[in-house]
C-alpha cells in the first residue's frame, strides 16, 4: 500500500513538472482559482455587513440585464476559438467577435437613449440611477475579457491567466468594500466595483502578453477569411447561442420572478446565496473548464477512444468532491448563514438548502458540458436547456400563484437538479458509457450522504434541546 502511494505521488509530481502537461496546467489554474475563492470567502462576510439585501437585489437585476445582452453581442463565436487548428482562422474568429461586439454596443447605446427610463421603472432599478447607461461599456469589457481569456487558453498561458484572476478579484473586492464603507452600502458601490473589476481584468490580460500580438491581429485581417469562419462555425450562432441564452434566462428566472412577486430584499437574499454557491463552482470550473476543453478537443482529434475514459473519470471525481460540501450547505445552510453573515442573511441560507444538490450536478457538468461541442451535437444542448427552462418556469409559477417563496424555490431547485443530472446522463450516453450503472451510483451516494447529514442535524438539535432543558 505504501509503495503504491509513493508511486502515485511520484507519478503525479512528474506529471505536474512536465511543461505544458494537463496535470501542470490544471495545477496552475487550480492554484489561481483557489486563491480567488479564498479572497471571496474571506471578504464576503465583510461585504454582507456593509451592503443590505435590497442593494444586492437591485444589483442582481442589473447584472441579469447585462448577462442577457452579453451573449447576444457576439452570437456565440468566442466559443469556437479553441476549434481551429490554423492560426489564421483563429485570428479571423477574433476579428469576427470584435466586429460583432462593436456593432452591438453602438446599436445598444442608441436604444438606451429611449429605453433606459422605462426599463428602470419596469425592473424597479431606481437605486441604479444613471448607471444603466454604463451597460454598453460593461458589455464591451465582458467581451474583451472573454476573447482574451480564450486566447490565453489556446496558447496554454494558464499562469498568466491565473495571475490576472487573482489581481482582478482582490482589487475589485477592495474597491467595492471601500466605496460601500465610505458611502453607506448603496447599490452603485456594487456596480462600480464590477466596472472596476472588468477594467482591471481587461488591462491585465492585454498587457500580460496579448499586446505583443496586436500587430499580427491587425495585419491578418481578411474579409474573406472572416466570412469563411463565420460559415464554418455557423452552429455556434444557430445552436450554442440559443442554448446559452436559454440557459442564462433559465438561471435568471428567480431574479425577475422574485422581483415581481416578493420585492428587492428577497431577491437580494437569493442572489447572495447563489453568489456564495457559485464561488466553489467558479473555483473548480475556472481551473478545469479551459484545461479540460483544450484536452477534450485534442483527445478527440488524436485518440478518440480515450475521451469516454477521461470524461467519466472527471465526472466521478467532481461528484465525490462536491457531494459533501454542498450537502452540508443543503442541510445546515440556515445555521451557517446566520452565524457567519449575520441574522439578516438567515433567509439566504434557506435558499441554499433548496439549491445545494443542484450545484452538485452543476459541478459534474464541468466534465460533460463540452462534449456536445466536441461531437458537434450542439442542438441537444439547446433542447436540454429549453426543457430545464420550462421546468423551472413551471415551478416558479406555482410558487408565485400560491404567493409562497419557499415553494417557488423548492420547485425551482428540484427542476434544476433533475434537469442537470439527466443532461449529464444523456451526454455520457453519447460516449457509449453505462448510464444505468452511473445513475444508480450517483443517486445512492447522494441519498446516503443526505441521510447521514440529516441524522447529524437531528442529533445536534436534540443535544441542544437537552442542554436547554
Short mmCIF file of C-alpha atoms in Angstrom, two decimals:
data_model
loop_
_atom_site.label_atom_id
_atom_site.label_comp_id
_atom_site.label_asym_id
_atom_site.label_seq_id
_atom_site.Cartn_x
_atom_site.Cartn_y
_atom_site.Cartn_z
CA UNK A 1 0.00 0.00 0.00
CA UNK A 2 2.78 2.40 0.98
CA UNK A 3 4.66 1.62 -2.23
CA UNK A 4 1.52 2.23 -4.25
CA UNK A 5 1.01 5.62 -2.58
CA UNK A 6 4.63 6.55 -3.19
CA UNK A 7 4.30 5.52 -6.83
CA UNK A 8 1.14 7.59 -7.25
CA UNK A 9 2.76 10.65 -5.65
CA UNK A 10 5.88 10.23 -7.78
CA UNK A 11 3.86 9.88 -10.99
CA UNK A 12 1.69 12.90 -10.16
CA UNK A 13 4.75 15.00 -9.29
CA UNK A 14 6.45 14.11 -12.55
CA UNK A 15 3.28 14.94 -14.50
CA UNK A 16 2.99 18.34 -12.79
CA UNK A 17 6.63 19.11 -13.57
CA UNK A 18 6.18 18.23 -17.24
CA UNK A 19 5.91 21.55 -19.06
CA UNK A 20 2.57 22.04 -20.81
CA UNK A 21 1.04 18.81 -19.47
CA UNK A 22 -2.61 18.53 -18.46
CA UNK A 23 -1.56 18.00 -14.84
CA UNK A 24 0.65 21.08 -14.78
CA UNK A 25 -1.95 23.28 -16.46
CA UNK A 26 -4.60 22.05 -14.06
CA UNK A 27 -2.35 22.62 -11.03
CA UNK A 28 -1.62 26.19 -12.14
CA UNK A 29 -5.23 27.11 -12.78
CA UNK A 30 -6.41 25.38 -9.59
CA UNK A 31 -3.85 27.31 -7.53
CA UNK A 32 -5.02 30.58 -9.03
CA UNK A 33 -8.72 29.90 -8.62
CA UNK A 34 -8.15 28.64 -5.04
CA UNK A 35 -6.65 32.00 -4.14
CA UNK A 36 -9.54 33.78 -5.89
CA UNK A 37 -12.07 31.68 -3.95
CA UNK A 38 -10.25 32.31 -0.68
CA UNK A 39 -10.42 36.05 -1.30
CA UNK A 40 -14.15 35.73 -1.94
CA UNK A 41 -14.81 33.67 1.19
CA UNK A 42 -12.77 35.99 3.41
CA UNK A 43 -14.22 39.28 2.12
CA UNK A 44 -17.86 38.26 1.60
CA UNK A 45 -18.74 38.43 5.33
CA UNK A 46 -17.33 41.98 5.33
CA UNK A 47 -19.44 42.94 2.32
CA UNK A 48 -22.57 41.38 3.83
CA UNK A 49 -22.30 43.77 6.77
CA UNK A 50 -21.86 46.81 4.50
CA UNK A 51 -24.43 46.14 1.76
CA UNK A 52 -28.06 45.35 2.62
CA UNK A 53 -30.11 42.60 0.89
CA UNK A 54 -32.04 45.26 -1.06
CA UNK A 55 -28.78 46.56 -2.60
CA UNK A 56 -27.79 43.03 -3.58
CA UNK A 57 -31.26 42.56 -5.07
CA UNK A 58 -31.06 45.59 -7.36
CA UNK A 59 -27.51 44.69 -8.36
CA UNK A 60 -28.68 41.17 -9.25
CA UNK A 61 -31.36 42.57 -11.55
CA UNK A 62 -28.84 44.98 -13.13
CA UNK A 63 -26.37 42.12 -13.63
CA UNK A 64 -29.10 40.00 -15.21
CA UNK A 65 -29.75 42.70 -17.80
CA UNK A 66 -26.04 42.75 -18.66
CA UNK A 67 -25.89 38.94 -18.75
CA UNK A 68 -28.87 38.69 -21.10
CA UNK A 69 -27.34 41.13 -23.55
CA UNK A 70 -23.81 39.76 -23.25
CA UNK A 71 -24.46 36.52 -25.13
CA UNK A 72 -26.26 38.26 -27.97
CA UNK A 73 -23.46 40.66 -28.83
CA UNK A 74 -21.00 38.06 -30.23
CA UNK A 75 -23.50 35.43 -31.48
CA UNK A 76 -21.57 32.77 -29.55
CA UNK A 77 -18.50 32.82 -31.82
CA UNK A 78 -15.90 33.16 -29.00
CA UNK A 79 -16.86 29.61 -28.00
CA UNK A 80 -15.38 28.37 -31.28
CA UNK A 81 -11.94 29.88 -30.79
CA UNK A 82 -10.38 26.66 -29.47
CA UNK A 83 -11.53 24.68 -32.51
CA UNK A 84 -9.38 25.88 -35.46
CA UNK A 85 -6.01 24.20 -35.98
CA UNK A 86 -4.74 27.03 -38.19
CA UNK A 87 -3.67 30.29 -36.54
CA UNK A 88 -5.16 32.46 -39.28
CA UNK A 89 -8.62 31.01 -38.77
CA UNK A 90 -8.40 31.55 -35.02
CA UNK A 91 -7.48 35.19 -35.61
CA UNK A 92 -10.38 35.51 -38.05
CA UNK A 93 -12.73 34.39 -35.25
CA UNK A 94 -11.22 37.09 -33.03
CA UNK A 95 -11.86 39.67 -35.77
CA UNK A 96 -15.44 38.46 -36.17
CA UNK A 97 -16.14 38.61 -32.43
CA UNK A 98 -14.69 42.12 -32.15
CA UNK A 99 -16.71 43.39 -35.12
CA UNK A 100 -19.93 41.96 -33.71
CA UNK A 101 -19.17 43.47 -30.30
CA UNK A 102 -18.57 46.98 -31.63
CA UNK A 103 -21.66 46.90 -33.83
CA UNK A 104 -23.82 45.63 -30.95
CA UNK A 105 -22.77 48.23 -28.39
CA UNK A 106 -23.31 51.05 -30.89
CA UNK A 107 -26.87 49.84 -31.52
CA UNK A 108 -27.48 49.25 -27.81
CA UNK A 109 -26.20 52.71 -26.90
CA UNK A 110 -28.74 54.24 -29.27
CA UNK A 111 -31.58 52.12 -27.91
CA UNK A 112 -30.80 53.02 -24.30
CA UNK A 113 -31.29 56.69 -25.14
CA UNK A 114 -35.01 55.94 -25.45
CA UNK A 115 -35.46 52.79 -23.35
CA UNK A 116 -33.40 53.44 -20.18
CA UNK A 117 -36.13 55.19 -18.18
CA UNK A 118 -38.94 52.70 -18.97
CA UNK A 119 -36.56 49.81 -18.27
CA UNK A 120 -35.60 51.31 -14.92
CA UNK A 121 -39.24 51.61 -13.89
CA UNK A 122 -40.26 48.12 -15.04
CA UNK A 123 -37.34 46.40 -13.26
CA UNK A 124 -37.53 48.58 -10.12
CA UNK A 125 -33.97 49.84 -10.56
CA UNK A 126 -34.49 53.29 -9.05
CA UNK A 127 -31.33 52.98 -6.95
CA UNK A 128 -29.18 52.33 -10.03
CA UNK A 129 -29.78 55.82 -11.39
CA UNK A 130 -27.86 56.85 -14.48
CA UNK A 131 -25.52 53.86 -14.27
CA UNK A 132 -27.92 51.98 -16.53
CA UNK A 133 -26.22 53.86 -19.36
CA UNK A 134 -22.97 52.08 -18.47
CA UNK A 135 -24.35 48.75 -19.77
CA UNK A 136 -22.70 49.11 -23.25
CA UNK A 137 -19.31 49.77 -21.61
CA UNK A 138 -19.69 46.73 -19.36
CA UNK A 139 -20.64 44.59 -22.36
CA UNK A 140 -17.54 45.76 -24.23
CA UNK A 141 -15.33 44.86 -21.27
CA UNK A 142 -17.08 41.49 -20.77
CA UNK A 143 -16.50 40.52 -24.39
CA UNK A 144 -12.88 41.68 -24.45
CA UNK A 145 -12.27 39.62 -21.30
CA UNK A 146 -13.89 36.53 -22.86
CA UNK A 147 -11.90 36.84 -26.08
CA UNK A 148 -8.58 37.32 -24.29
CA UNK A 149 -9.25 34.54 -21.75
CA UNK A 150 -9.87 32.14 -24.63
CA UNK A 151 -6.73 33.41 -26.37
CA UNK A 152 -4.67 32.59 -23.26
CA UNK A 153 -6.31 29.15 -23.08
CA UNK A 154 -5.46 28.40 -26.71
CA UNK A 155 -1.84 29.44 -26.11
CA UNK A 156 -1.80 27.41 -22.85
CA UNK A 157 -0.72 30.55 -20.94
CA UNK A 158 -2.52 29.41 -17.80
CA UNK A 159 -0.04 31.00 -15.37
CA UNK A 160 -0.64 34.48 -16.76
CA UNK A 161 -4.38 33.97 -16.73
CA UNK A 162 -4.32 32.85 -13.09
CA UNK A 163 -2.29 35.92 -12.11
CA UNK A 164 -4.80 38.25 -13.75
CA UNK A 165 -7.69 36.47 -11.98
CA UNK A 166 -6.09 36.97 -8.56
CA UNK A 167 -5.20 40.64 -9.10
CA UNK A 168 -8.63 41.42 -10.54
CA UNK A 169 -10.57 39.77 -7.71
CA UNK A 170 -8.51 41.36 -4.96
CA UNK A 171 -8.63 44.88 -6.40
CA UNK A 172 -12.33 44.63 -7.32
CA UNK A 173 -13.41 43.44 -3.85
CA UNK A 174 -11.22 46.06 -2.15
CA UNK A 175 -12.78 48.84 -4.24
CA UNK A 176 -16.33 47.59 -3.55
CA UNK A 177 -15.74 47.36 0.21
CA UNK A 178 -14.04 50.76 0.36
CA UNK A 179 -16.78 52.51 -1.59
CA UNK A 180 -19.53 50.85 0.45
CA UNK A 181 -17.85 51.68 3.75
CA UNK A 182 -17.49 55.37 2.83
CA UNK A 183 -20.94 55.88 1.27
CA UNK A 184 -23.11 53.52 3.33
CA UNK A 185 -23.51 50.49 1.03
CA UNK A 186 -25.59 51.76 -1.93
CA UNK A 187 -26.18 49.56 -4.98
CA UNK A 188 -23.93 51.90 -7.01
CA UNK A 189 -20.97 50.60 -4.99
CA UNK A 190 -21.59 47.08 -6.30
CA UNK A 191 -21.96 48.37 -9.87
CA UNK A 192 -18.80 50.46 -9.69
CA UNK A 193 -16.97 47.51 -8.15
CA UNK A 194 -17.97 45.31 -11.10
CA UNK A 195 -16.92 48.01 -13.57
CA UNK A 196 -13.57 48.45 -11.82
CA UNK A 197 -13.14 44.67 -11.80
CA UNK A 198 -13.67 44.42 -15.57
CA UNK A 199 -11.37 47.34 -16.35
CA UNK A 200 -8.63 45.78 -14.23
CA UNK A 201 -9.08 42.39 -15.91
CA UNK A 202 -9.01 43.87 -19.42
CA UNK A 203 -5.85 45.85 -18.68
CA UNK A 204 -4.13 42.90 -17.03
CA UNK A 205 -4.98 40.48 -19.85
CA UNK A 206 -3.92 42.92 -22.54
CA UNK A 207 -0.56 43.79 -21.02
CA UNK A 208 0.05 40.23 -19.84
CA UNK A 209 1.29 39.39 -23.34
CA UNK A 210 -1.51 39.80 -25.88
CA UNK A 211 -0.45 43.37 -26.71
CA UNK A 212 2.65 41.91 -28.41
CA UNK A 213 0.36 40.06 -30.84
CA UNK A 214 -1.82 43.03 -31.78
CA UNK A 215 0.33 43.66 -34.84
CA UNK A 216 -0.39 40.13 -36.08
CA UNK A 217 -4.07 40.69 -35.38
CA UNK A 218 -4.02 43.87 -37.47
CA UNK A 219 -2.06 42.51 -40.44
CA UNK A 220 -4.06 39.27 -40.66
CA UNK A 221 -7.42 41.00 -41.15
CA UNK A 222 -9.13 39.50 -44.20
CA UNK A 223 -12.83 39.78 -45.04
CA UNK A 224 -12.90 36.53 -46.99
CA UNK A 225 -11.40 34.54 -44.11
CA UNK A 226 -13.82 36.15 -41.65
CA UNK A 227 -16.77 35.19 -43.85
CA UNK A 228 -15.35 31.68 -44.20
CA UNK A 229 -15.04 31.05 -40.44
CA UNK A 230 -18.47 32.59 -39.84
CA UNK A 231 -19.90 29.99 -42.20
CA UNK A 232 -17.73 27.11 -40.94
CA UNK A 233 -18.78 27.64 -37.32
CA UNK A 234 -22.38 28.59 -38.02
CA UNK A 235 -23.56 26.01 -35.46
CA UNK A 236 -22.44 28.39 -32.72
CA UNK A 237 -24.97 31.16 -33.54
CA UNK A 238 -27.55 28.56 -34.61
CA UNK A 239 -27.30 26.27 -31.56
CA UNK A 240 -24.70 27.39 -28.99
CA UNK A 241 -26.01 30.97 -28.81
CA UNK A 242 -29.69 29.98 -28.34
CA UNK A 243 -28.65 27.26 -25.87
CA UNK A 244 -26.50 29.68 -23.92
CA UNK A 245 -29.19 32.35 -23.95
CA UNK A 246 -31.87 29.91 -22.82
CA UNK A 247 -29.54 28.78 -20.03
CA UNK A 248 -28.92 32.39 -19.00
CA UNK A 249 -32.63 33.23 -18.95
CA UNK A 250 -33.27 29.98 -17.09
CA UNK A 251 -30.77 30.78 -14.33
CA UNK A 252 -32.08 34.35 -14.05
CA UNK A 253 -35.75 33.41 -13.82
CA UNK A 254 -35.81 33.61 -9.99
CA UNK A 255 -34.39 37.13 -10.05
CA UNK A 256 -37.15 38.52 -12.26
CA UNK A 257 -39.85 36.33 -10.69
CA UNK A 258 -38.90 37.22 -7.12
CA UNK A 259 -38.62 40.90 -8.01
CA UNK A 260 -42.16 40.84 -9.33
CA UNK A 261 -43.70 38.76 -6.56
CA UNK A 262 -41.69 39.45 -3.40
CA UNK A 263 -39.51 42.59 -3.78
CA UNK A 264 -35.82 43.54 -3.82
CA UNK A 265 -34.95 42.24 -0.35
CA UNK A 266 -35.95 38.65 -1.21
CA UNK A 267 -34.05 38.96 -4.49
CA UNK A 268 -31.02 40.13 -2.52
CA UNK A 269 -31.19 37.11 -0.19
CA UNK A 270 -31.45 34.77 -3.18
CA UNK A 271 -28.66 36.42 -5.19
CA UNK A 272 -26.37 36.49 -2.14
CA UNK A 273 -26.87 32.77 -1.54
CA UNK A 274 -26.23 31.99 -5.21
CA UNK A 275 -23.11 34.17 -5.28
CA UNK A 276 -21.65 32.05 -2.48
CA UNK A 277 -22.68 28.75 -4.07
CA UNK A 278 -21.01 29.92 -7.27
CA UNK A 279 -17.65 30.50 -5.56
CA UNK A 280 -16.64 26.80 -5.42
CA UNK A 281 -18.18 26.23 -8.86
CA UNK A 282 -16.08 29.07 -10.27
CA UNK A 283 -13.07 27.88 -8.29
CA UNK A 284 -13.14 24.42 -9.81
CA UNK A 285 -14.73 25.43 -13.11
CA UNK A 286 -12.14 28.09 -13.91
CA UNK A 287 -9.45 25.56 -13.12
CA UNK A 288 -10.93 22.64 -15.03
CA UNK A 289 -13.03 24.03 -17.88
CA UNK A 290 -10.33 25.70 -20.01
CA UNK A 291 -7.81 22.89 -19.45
CA UNK A 292 -10.30 20.06 -19.99
CA UNK A 293 -11.87 21.77 -23.04
CA UNK A 294 -8.48 22.01 -24.69
CA UNK A 295 -7.63 18.41 -23.65
CA UNK A 296 -11.00 17.00 -24.83
CA UNK A 297 -10.68 18.56 -28.29
CA UNK A 298 -7.08 17.36 -28.59
CA UNK A 299 -8.00 13.84 -27.42
CA UNK A 300 -10.97 13.60 -29.78
CA UNK A 301 -8.76 14.61 -32.70
CA UNK A 302 -5.86 12.28 -31.87
CA UNK A 303 -7.10 9.47 -29.57
CA UNK A 304 -10.93 9.48 -29.70
CA UNK A 305 -11.21 6.14 -27.87
CA UNK A 306 -9.78 7.76 -24.70
CA UNK A 307 -12.35 10.58 -24.49
CA UNK A 308 -15.05 8.49 -22.69
CA UNK A 309 -12.48 7.29 -20.14
CA UNK A 310 -11.16 10.72 -19.17
CA UNK A 311 -14.67 12.23 -19.15
CA UNK A 312 -16.15 9.62 -16.82
CA UNK A 313 -13.09 9.76 -14.57
CA UNK A 314 -13.51 13.53 -14.19
CA UNK A 315 -17.29 13.16 -13.67
CA UNK A 316 -16.80 10.85 -10.68
CA UNK A 317 -14.02 12.96 -9.19
CA UNK A 318 -16.23 16.06 -9.32
CA UNK A 319 -19.18 14.14 -7.84
CA UNK A 320 -17.07 12.94 -4.89
CA UNK A 321 -15.63 16.42 -4.47
CA UNK A 322 -18.98 18.22 -4.38
CA UNK A 323 -21.34 15.87 -2.58
CA UNK A 324 -20.21 16.57 0.99
CA UNK A 325 -19.74 20.39 0.98
CA UNK A 326 -22.91 21.07 -0.99
CA UNK A 327 -24.72 18.51 1.12
CA UNK A 328 -23.66 20.41 4.25
CA UNK A 329 -24.90 23.66 2.74
CA UNK A 330 -28.22 21.98 1.95
CA UNK A 331 -28.75 20.63 5.46
CA UNK A 332 -27.08 23.33 7.57
CA UNK A 333 -27.46 26.41 5.32
CA UNK A 334 -29.70 28.44 7.65
CA UNK A 335 -27.35 27.89 10.61
CA UNK A 336 -24.23 28.72 8.58
CA UNK A 337 -25.56 31.98 7.14
CA UNK A 338 -26.89 33.25 10.46
CA UNK A 339 -23.58 32.62 12.25
CA UNK A 340 -21.18 33.76 9.50
CA UNK A 341 -23.03 36.64 7.84
CA UNK A 342 -25.44 37.89 10.48
CA UNK A 343 -29.10 37.38 11.34
CA UNK A 344 -30.43 39.44 8.40
CA UNK A 345 -28.93 36.89 5.98
CA UNK A 346 -30.51 33.81 7.57
CA UNK A 347 -33.11 33.72 4.78
CA UNK A 348 -30.27 33.33 2.25
CA UNK A 349 -29.37 30.08 3.99
CA UNK A 350 -32.88 28.80 3.26
CA UNK A 351 -32.30 29.36 -0.46
CA UNK A 352 -29.03 27.41 -0.37
CA UNK A 353 -30.93 24.50 1.16
CA UNK A 354 -33.21 24.41 -1.89
CA UNK A 355 -30.32 24.73 -4.37
CA UNK A 356 -27.47 22.77 -2.78
CA UNK A 357 -27.85 19.47 -4.62
CA UNK A 358 -28.43 21.21 -7.93
CA UNK A 359 -24.92 22.59 -7.55
CA UNK A 360 -23.54 19.08 -7.09
CA UNK A 361 -24.65 18.23 -10.63
CA UNK A 362 -23.73 21.65 -11.92
CA UNK A 363 -20.25 20.73 -10.74
CA UNK A 364 -20.26 17.36 -12.53
CA UNK A 365 -21.43 19.10 -15.71
CA UNK A 366 -17.98 20.68 -15.92
CA UNK A 367 -16.84 17.26 -17.14
CA UNK A 368 -19.67 16.76 -19.62
CA UNK A 369 -20.86 20.12 -20.98
CA UNK A 370 -18.12 20.49 -23.60
CA UNK A 371 -18.81 17.07 -25.15
CA UNK A 372 -21.77 18.40 -27.16
CA UNK A 373 -19.37 20.81 -28.87
CA UNK A 374 -16.65 18.19 -29.38
CA UNK A 375 -19.16 15.82 -31.02
CA UNK A 376 -20.90 18.70 -32.86
CA UNK A 377 -24.22 17.86 -31.18
CA UNK A 378 -25.00 21.44 -30.13
CA UNK A 379 -28.70 21.05 -30.93
CA UNK A 380 -29.02 18.65 -27.99
CA UNK A 381 -27.65 21.32 -25.68
CA UNK A 382 -30.35 23.72 -26.91
CA UNK A 383 -33.08 21.12 -26.34
CA UNK A 384 -31.79 20.27 -22.84
CA UNK A 385 -31.58 23.91 -21.78
CA UNK A 386 -35.06 24.62 -23.14
CA UNK A 387 -36.51 21.71 -21.14
CA UNK A 388 -34.82 22.90 -17.95
CA UNK A 389 -36.13 26.44 -18.57
CA UNK A 390 -39.69 25.13 -18.96
CA UNK A 391 -39.48 23.02 -15.78
CA UNK A 392 -38.05 25.92 -13.78
CA UNK A 393 -40.72 28.31 -15.06
CA UNK A 394 -43.50 25.92 -14.03
CA UNK A 395 -42.02 25.55 -10.54
CA UNK A 396 -41.65 29.30 -10.03
CA UNK A 397 -45.10 29.90 -11.49
CA UNK A 398 -46.69 27.57 -8.93
CA UNK A 399 -44.88 29.38 -6.12
CA UNK A 400 -45.94 32.81 -7.40
CA UNK A 401 -49.54 31.66 -7.79
CA UNK A 402 -49.55 30.42 -4.17
CA UNK A 403 -47.53 33.50 -3.12
CA UNK A 404 -45.14 31.22 -1.27
CA UNK A 405 -41.45 31.89 -1.87
CA UNK A 406 -40.39 28.60 -0.22
CA UNK A 407 -42.50 26.51 -2.60
CA UNK A 408 -41.25 28.56 -5.56
CA UNK A 409 -37.59 27.99 -4.72
CA UNK A 410 -38.05 24.35 -3.69
CA UNK A 411 -39.61 23.51 -7.07
CA UNK A 412 -37.02 25.61 -8.89
CA UNK A 413 -34.22 23.71 -7.12
CA UNK A 414 -35.74 20.29 -7.87
CA UNK A 415 -36.24 21.16 -11.56
CA UNK A 416 -32.66 22.42 -11.79
CA UNK A 417 -31.17 19.35 -10.11
CA UNK A 418 -33.11 16.80 -12.17
CA UNK A 419 -32.52 18.70 -15.41
CA UNK A 420 -28.75 18.88 -14.87
CA UNK A 421 -28.49 15.23 -13.83
CA UNK A 422 -30.48 13.95 -16.82
CA UNK A 423 -28.43 16.13 -19.18
CA UNK A 424 -25.23 14.64 -17.74
CA UNK A 425 -26.59 11.15 -18.34
CA UNK A 426 -27.52 11.96 -21.93
CA UNK A 427 -24.03 13.27 -22.65
CA UNK A 428 -22.44 10.19 -21.09
CA UNK A 429 -24.71 8.03 -23.25
CA UNK A 430 -23.26 9.75 -26.35
CA UNK A 431 -19.88 8.49 -25.16
CA UNK A 432 -21.37 4.94 -25.03
CA UNK A 433 -20.91 4.67 -21.27
CA UNK A 434 -23.15 2.52 -18.98
CA UNK A 435 -25.50 5.28 -17.82
CA UNK A 436 -27.73 2.92 -15.76
CA UNK A 437 -24.83 1.98 -13.51
CA UNK A 438 -23.61 5.59 -13.36
CA UNK A 439 -27.10 6.86 -12.42
CA UNK A 440 -27.55 4.31 -9.63
CA UNK A 441 -24.12 5.03 -8.21
CA UNK A 442 -24.75 8.82 -8.26
CA UNK A 443 -28.21 8.51 -6.66
CA UNK A 444 -27.04 6.10 -3.97
CA UNK A 445 -24.13 8.35 -3.00
CA UNK A 446 -26.36 11.45 -2.88
CA UNK A 447 -29.06 9.71 -0.82
CA UNK A 448 -26.54 8.21 1.60
CA UNK A 449 -24.76 11.49 2.30
CA UNK A 450 -28.10 13.29 2.72
CA UNK A 451 -29.35 10.74 5.24
CA UNK A 452 -26.15 10.98 7.31
CA UNK A 453 -26.20 14.79 7.35
CA UNK A 454 -29.86 14.99 8.33
CA UNK A 455 -29.23 12.47 11.12
CA UNK A 456 -26.34 14.66 12.31
CA UNK A 457 -28.59 17.75 12.31
CA UNK A 458 -31.30 15.96 14.28
CA UNK A 459 -28.69 14.79 16.76
CA UNK A 460 -27.32 18.32 17.25
CA UNK A 461 -30.84 19.72 17.71
CA UNK A 462 -31.65 17.00 20.23
CA UNK A 463 -28.49 17.74 22.23
CA UNK A 464 -29.25 21.47 22.14
CA UNK A 465 -32.79 20.91 23.49
CA UNK A 466 -31.44 18.63 26.21
CA UNK A 467 -28.92 21.28 27.22
CA UNK A 468 -31.60 23.98 27.40
CA UNK A 469 -33.82 21.70 29.50
#
